[in-house]
CSV table of N, CA, C and O in Angstrom, one decimal:
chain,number,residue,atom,x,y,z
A,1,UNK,N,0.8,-1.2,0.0
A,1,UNK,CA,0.0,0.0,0.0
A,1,UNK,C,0.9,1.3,0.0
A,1,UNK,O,0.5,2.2,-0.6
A,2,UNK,N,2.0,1.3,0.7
A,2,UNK,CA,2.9,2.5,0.9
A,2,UNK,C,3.9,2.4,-0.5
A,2,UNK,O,4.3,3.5,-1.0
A,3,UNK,N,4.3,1.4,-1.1
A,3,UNK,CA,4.8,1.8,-2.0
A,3,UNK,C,3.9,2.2,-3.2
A,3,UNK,O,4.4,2.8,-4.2
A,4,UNK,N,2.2,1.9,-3.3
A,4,UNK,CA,1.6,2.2,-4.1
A,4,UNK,C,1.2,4.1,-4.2
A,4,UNK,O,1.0,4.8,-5.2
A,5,UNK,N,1.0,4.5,-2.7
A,5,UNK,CA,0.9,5.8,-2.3
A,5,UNK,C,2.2,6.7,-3.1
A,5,UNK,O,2.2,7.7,-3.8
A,6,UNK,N,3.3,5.8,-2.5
A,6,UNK,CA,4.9,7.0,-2.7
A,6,UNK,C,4.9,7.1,-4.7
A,6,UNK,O,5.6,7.8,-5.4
A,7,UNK,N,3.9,6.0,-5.2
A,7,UNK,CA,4.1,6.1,-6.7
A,7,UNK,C,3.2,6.7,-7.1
A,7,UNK,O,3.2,6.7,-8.3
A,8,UNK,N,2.0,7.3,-6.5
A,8,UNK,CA,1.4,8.1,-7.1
A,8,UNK,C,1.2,9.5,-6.8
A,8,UNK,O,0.6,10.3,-7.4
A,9,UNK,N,2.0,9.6,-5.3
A,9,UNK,CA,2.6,11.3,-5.2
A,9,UNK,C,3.9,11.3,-5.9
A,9,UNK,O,4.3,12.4,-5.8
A,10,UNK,N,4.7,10.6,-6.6
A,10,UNK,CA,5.9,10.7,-7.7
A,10,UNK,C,5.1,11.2,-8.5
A,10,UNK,O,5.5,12.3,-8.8
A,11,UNK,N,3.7,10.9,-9.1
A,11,UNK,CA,3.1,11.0,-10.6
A,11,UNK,C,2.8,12.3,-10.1
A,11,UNK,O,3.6,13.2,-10.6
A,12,UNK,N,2.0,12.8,-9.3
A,12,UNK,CA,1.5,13.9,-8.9
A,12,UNK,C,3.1,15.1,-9.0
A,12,UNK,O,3.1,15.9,-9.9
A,13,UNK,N,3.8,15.0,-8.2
A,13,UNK,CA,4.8,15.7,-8.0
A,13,UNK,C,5.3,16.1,-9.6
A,13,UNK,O,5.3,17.2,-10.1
A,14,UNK,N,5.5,15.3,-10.0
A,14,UNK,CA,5.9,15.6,-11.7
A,14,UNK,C,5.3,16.4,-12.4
A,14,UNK,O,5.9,17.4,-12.8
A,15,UNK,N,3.8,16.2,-12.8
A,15,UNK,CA,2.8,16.4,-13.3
A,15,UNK,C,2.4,17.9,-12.6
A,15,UNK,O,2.1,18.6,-13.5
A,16,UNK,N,2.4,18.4,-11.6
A,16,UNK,CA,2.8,19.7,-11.0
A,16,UNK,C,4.1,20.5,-11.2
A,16,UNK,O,4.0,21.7,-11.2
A,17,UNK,N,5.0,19.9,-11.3
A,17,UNK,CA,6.1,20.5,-11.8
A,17,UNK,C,6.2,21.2,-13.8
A,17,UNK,O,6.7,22.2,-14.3
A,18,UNK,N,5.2,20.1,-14.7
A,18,UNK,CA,5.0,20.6,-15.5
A,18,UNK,C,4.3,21.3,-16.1
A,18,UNK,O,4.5,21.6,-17.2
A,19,UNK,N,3.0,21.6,-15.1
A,19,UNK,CA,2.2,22.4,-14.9
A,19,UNK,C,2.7,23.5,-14.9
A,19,UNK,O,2.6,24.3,-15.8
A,20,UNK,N,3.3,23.6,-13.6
A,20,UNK,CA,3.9,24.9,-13.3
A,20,UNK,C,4.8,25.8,-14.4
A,20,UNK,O,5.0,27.0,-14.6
A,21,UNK,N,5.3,24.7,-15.2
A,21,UNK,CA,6.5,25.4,-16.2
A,21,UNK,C,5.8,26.1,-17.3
A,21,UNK,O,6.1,27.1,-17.9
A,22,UNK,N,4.5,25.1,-17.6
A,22,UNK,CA,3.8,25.2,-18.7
A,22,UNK,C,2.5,27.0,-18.7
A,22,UNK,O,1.7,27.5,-19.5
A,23,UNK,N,2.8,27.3,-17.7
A,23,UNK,CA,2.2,28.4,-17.2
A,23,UNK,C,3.1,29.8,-17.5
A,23,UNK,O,4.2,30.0,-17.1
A,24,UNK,N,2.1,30.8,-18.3
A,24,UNK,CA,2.7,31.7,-18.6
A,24,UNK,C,3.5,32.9,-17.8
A,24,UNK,O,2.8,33.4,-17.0
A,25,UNK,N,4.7,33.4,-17.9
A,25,UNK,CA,5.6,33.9,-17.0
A,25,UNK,C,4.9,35.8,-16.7
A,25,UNK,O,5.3,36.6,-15.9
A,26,UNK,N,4.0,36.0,-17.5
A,26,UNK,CA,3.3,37.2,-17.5
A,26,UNK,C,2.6,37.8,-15.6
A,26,UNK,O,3.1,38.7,-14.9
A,27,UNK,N,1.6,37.0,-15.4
A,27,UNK,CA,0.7,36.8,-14.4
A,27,UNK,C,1.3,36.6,-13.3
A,27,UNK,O,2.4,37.2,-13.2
A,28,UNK,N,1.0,35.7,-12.3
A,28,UNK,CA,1.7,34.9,-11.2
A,28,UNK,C,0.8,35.4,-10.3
A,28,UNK,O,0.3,36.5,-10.3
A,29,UNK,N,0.5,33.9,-9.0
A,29,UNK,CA,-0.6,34.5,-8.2
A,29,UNK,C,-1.5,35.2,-7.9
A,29,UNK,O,-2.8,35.0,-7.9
A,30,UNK,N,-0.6,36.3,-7.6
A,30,UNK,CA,-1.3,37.8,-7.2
A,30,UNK,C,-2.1,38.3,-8.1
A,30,UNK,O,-3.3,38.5,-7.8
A,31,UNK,N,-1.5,38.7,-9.4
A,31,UNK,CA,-2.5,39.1,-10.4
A,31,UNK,C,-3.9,38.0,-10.9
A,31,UNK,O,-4.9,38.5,-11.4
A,32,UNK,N,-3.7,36.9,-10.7
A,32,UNK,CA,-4.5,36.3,-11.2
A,32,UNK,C,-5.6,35.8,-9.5
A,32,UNK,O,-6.4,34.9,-9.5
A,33,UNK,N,-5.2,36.9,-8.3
A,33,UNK,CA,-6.3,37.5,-7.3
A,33,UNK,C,-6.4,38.6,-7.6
A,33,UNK,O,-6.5,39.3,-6.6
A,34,UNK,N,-6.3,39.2,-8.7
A,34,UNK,CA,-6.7,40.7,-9.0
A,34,UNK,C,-6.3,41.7,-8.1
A,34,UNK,O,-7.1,42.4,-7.6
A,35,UNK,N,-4.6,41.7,-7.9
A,35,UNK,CA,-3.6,42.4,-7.8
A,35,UNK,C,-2.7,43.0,-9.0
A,35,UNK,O,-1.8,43.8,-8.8
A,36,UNK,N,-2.9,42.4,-10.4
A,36,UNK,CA,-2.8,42.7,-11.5
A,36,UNK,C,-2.9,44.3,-12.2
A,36,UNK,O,-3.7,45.2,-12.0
A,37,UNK,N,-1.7,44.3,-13.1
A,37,UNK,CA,-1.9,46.2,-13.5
A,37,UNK,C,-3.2,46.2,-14.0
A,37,UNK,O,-3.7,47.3,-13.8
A,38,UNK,N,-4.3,45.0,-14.8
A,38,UNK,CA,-5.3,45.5,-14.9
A,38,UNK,C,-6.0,44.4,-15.0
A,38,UNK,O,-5.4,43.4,-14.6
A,39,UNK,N,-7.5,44.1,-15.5
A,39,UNK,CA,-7.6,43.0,-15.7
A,39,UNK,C,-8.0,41.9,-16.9
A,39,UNK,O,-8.7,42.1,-17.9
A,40,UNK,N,-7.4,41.1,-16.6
A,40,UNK,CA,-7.6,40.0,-17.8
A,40,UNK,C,-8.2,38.5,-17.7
A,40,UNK,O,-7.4,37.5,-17.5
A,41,UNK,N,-9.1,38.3,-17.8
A,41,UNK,CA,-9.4,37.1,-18.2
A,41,UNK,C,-8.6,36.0,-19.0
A,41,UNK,O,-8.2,36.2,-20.2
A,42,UNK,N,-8.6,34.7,-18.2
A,42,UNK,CA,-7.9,33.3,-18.5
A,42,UNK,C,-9.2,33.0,-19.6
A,42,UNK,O,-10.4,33.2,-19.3
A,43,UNK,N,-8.8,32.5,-21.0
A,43,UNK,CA,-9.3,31.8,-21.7
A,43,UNK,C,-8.2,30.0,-21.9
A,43,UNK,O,-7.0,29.7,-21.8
A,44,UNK,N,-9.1,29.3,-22.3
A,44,UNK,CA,-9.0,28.7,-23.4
A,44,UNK,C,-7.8,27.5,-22.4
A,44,UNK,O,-8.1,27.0,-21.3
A,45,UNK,N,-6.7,27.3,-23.1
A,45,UNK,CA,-6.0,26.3,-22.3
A,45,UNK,C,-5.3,26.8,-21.5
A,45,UNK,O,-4.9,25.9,-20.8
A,46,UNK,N,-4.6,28.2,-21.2
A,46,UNK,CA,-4.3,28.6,-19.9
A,46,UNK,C,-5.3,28.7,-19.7
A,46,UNK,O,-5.2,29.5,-20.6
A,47,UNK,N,-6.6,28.8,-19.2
A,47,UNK,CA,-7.5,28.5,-18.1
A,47,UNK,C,-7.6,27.1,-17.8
A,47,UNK,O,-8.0,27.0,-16.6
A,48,UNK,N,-7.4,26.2,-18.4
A,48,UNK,CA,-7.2,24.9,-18.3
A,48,UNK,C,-6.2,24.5,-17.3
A,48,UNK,O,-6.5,24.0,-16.2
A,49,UNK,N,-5.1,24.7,-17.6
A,49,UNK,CA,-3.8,24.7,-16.9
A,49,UNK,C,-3.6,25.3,-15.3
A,49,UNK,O,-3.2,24.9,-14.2
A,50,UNK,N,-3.9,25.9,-15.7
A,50,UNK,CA,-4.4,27.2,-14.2
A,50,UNK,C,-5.4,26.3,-13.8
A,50,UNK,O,-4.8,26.1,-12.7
A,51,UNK,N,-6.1,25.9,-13.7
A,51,UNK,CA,-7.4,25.2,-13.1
A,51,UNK,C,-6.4,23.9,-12.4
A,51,UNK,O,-6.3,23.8,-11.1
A,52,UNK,N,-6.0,23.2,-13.2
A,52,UNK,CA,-5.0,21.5,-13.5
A,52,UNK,C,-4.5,21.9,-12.0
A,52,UNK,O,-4.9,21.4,-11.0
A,53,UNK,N,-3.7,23.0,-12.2
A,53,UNK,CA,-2.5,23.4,-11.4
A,53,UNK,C,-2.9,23.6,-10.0
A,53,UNK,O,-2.0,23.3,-9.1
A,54,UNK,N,-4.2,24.1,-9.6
A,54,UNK,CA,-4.6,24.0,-8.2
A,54,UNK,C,-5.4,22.6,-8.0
A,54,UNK,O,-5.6,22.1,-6.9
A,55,UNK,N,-5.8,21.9,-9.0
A,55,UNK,CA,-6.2,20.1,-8.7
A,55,UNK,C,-5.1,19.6,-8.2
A,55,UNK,O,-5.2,19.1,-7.0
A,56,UNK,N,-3.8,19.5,-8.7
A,56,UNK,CA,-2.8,19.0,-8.7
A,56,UNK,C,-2.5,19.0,-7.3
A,56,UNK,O,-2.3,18.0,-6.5
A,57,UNK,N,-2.4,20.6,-7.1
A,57,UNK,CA,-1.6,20.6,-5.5
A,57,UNK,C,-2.6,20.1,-4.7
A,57,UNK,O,-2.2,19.1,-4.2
A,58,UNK,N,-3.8,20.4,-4.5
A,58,UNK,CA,-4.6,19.7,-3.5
A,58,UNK,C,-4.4,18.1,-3.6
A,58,UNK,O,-4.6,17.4,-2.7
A,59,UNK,N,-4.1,17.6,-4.9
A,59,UNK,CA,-3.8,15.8,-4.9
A,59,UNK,C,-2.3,15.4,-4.4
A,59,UNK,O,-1.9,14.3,-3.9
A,60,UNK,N,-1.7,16.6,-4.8
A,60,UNK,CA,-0.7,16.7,-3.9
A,60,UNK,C,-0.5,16.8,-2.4
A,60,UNK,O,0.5,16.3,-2.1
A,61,UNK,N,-1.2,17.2,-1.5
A,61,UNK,CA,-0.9,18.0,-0.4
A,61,UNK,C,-1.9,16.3,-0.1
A,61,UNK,O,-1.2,15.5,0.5
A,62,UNK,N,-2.9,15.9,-0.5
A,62,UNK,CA,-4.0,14.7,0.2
A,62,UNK,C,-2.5,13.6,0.1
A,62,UNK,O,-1.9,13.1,1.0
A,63,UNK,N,-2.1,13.7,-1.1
A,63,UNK,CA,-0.9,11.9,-0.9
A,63,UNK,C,-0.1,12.3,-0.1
A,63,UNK,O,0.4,11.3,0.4
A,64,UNK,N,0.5,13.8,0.7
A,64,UNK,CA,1.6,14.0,1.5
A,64,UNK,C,0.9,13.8,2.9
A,64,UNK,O,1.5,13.1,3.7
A,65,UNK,N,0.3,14.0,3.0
A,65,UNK,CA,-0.8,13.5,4.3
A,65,UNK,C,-1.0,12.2,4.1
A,65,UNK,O,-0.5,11.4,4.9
A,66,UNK,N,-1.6,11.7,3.0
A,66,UNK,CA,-1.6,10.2,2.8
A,66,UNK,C,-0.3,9.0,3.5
A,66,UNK,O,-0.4,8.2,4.4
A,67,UNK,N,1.1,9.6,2.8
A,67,UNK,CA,2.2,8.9,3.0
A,67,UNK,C,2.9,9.3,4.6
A,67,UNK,O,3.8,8.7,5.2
A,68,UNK,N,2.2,10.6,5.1
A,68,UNK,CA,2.6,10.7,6.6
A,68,UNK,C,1.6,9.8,7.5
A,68,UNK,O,2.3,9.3,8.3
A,69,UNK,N,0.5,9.4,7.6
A,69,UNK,CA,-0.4,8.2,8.1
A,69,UNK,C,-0.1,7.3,7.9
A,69,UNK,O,0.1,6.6,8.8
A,70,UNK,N,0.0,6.8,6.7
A,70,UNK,CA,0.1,5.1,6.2
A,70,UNK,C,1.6,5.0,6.7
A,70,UNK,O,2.5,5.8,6.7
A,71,UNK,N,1.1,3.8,6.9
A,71,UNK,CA,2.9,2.9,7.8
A,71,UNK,C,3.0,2.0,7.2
A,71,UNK,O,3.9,1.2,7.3
């Protein structure tokens, strides 16, 4: 069971890493809480990505909790 967990926070961990890269250098957090010089709407597949990218970390952060309980 524990090595099945640590292989699918590997998948997750990756899969967030290329998320992250795949995301345009323009924006970053803040502006995209409308701290931004003005505003702009996410279309199309950066909104896609941007969406992916907060699933991820929450499947992220559940397997890191996951693999801290399971013994």
């Amino acid at each position: 069971m524990k090595s099945v967990l640590l292989i699918i926070h590997l998948v997750f961990a990756v899969s967030l890493a290329g998320l992250i890269l795949l995301q345009s250098s323009k924006g970053g957090f803040a502006s995209g809480l409308g701290a931004g010089e003005f505003y702009r709407s996410r279309r199309g597949a950066e909104r896609l990505v941007f969406i992916a990218t907060f699933v991820l970390a929450s499947l992220f952060l559940v397997t890191s909790l996951a693999n801290l309980l399971v013994r």
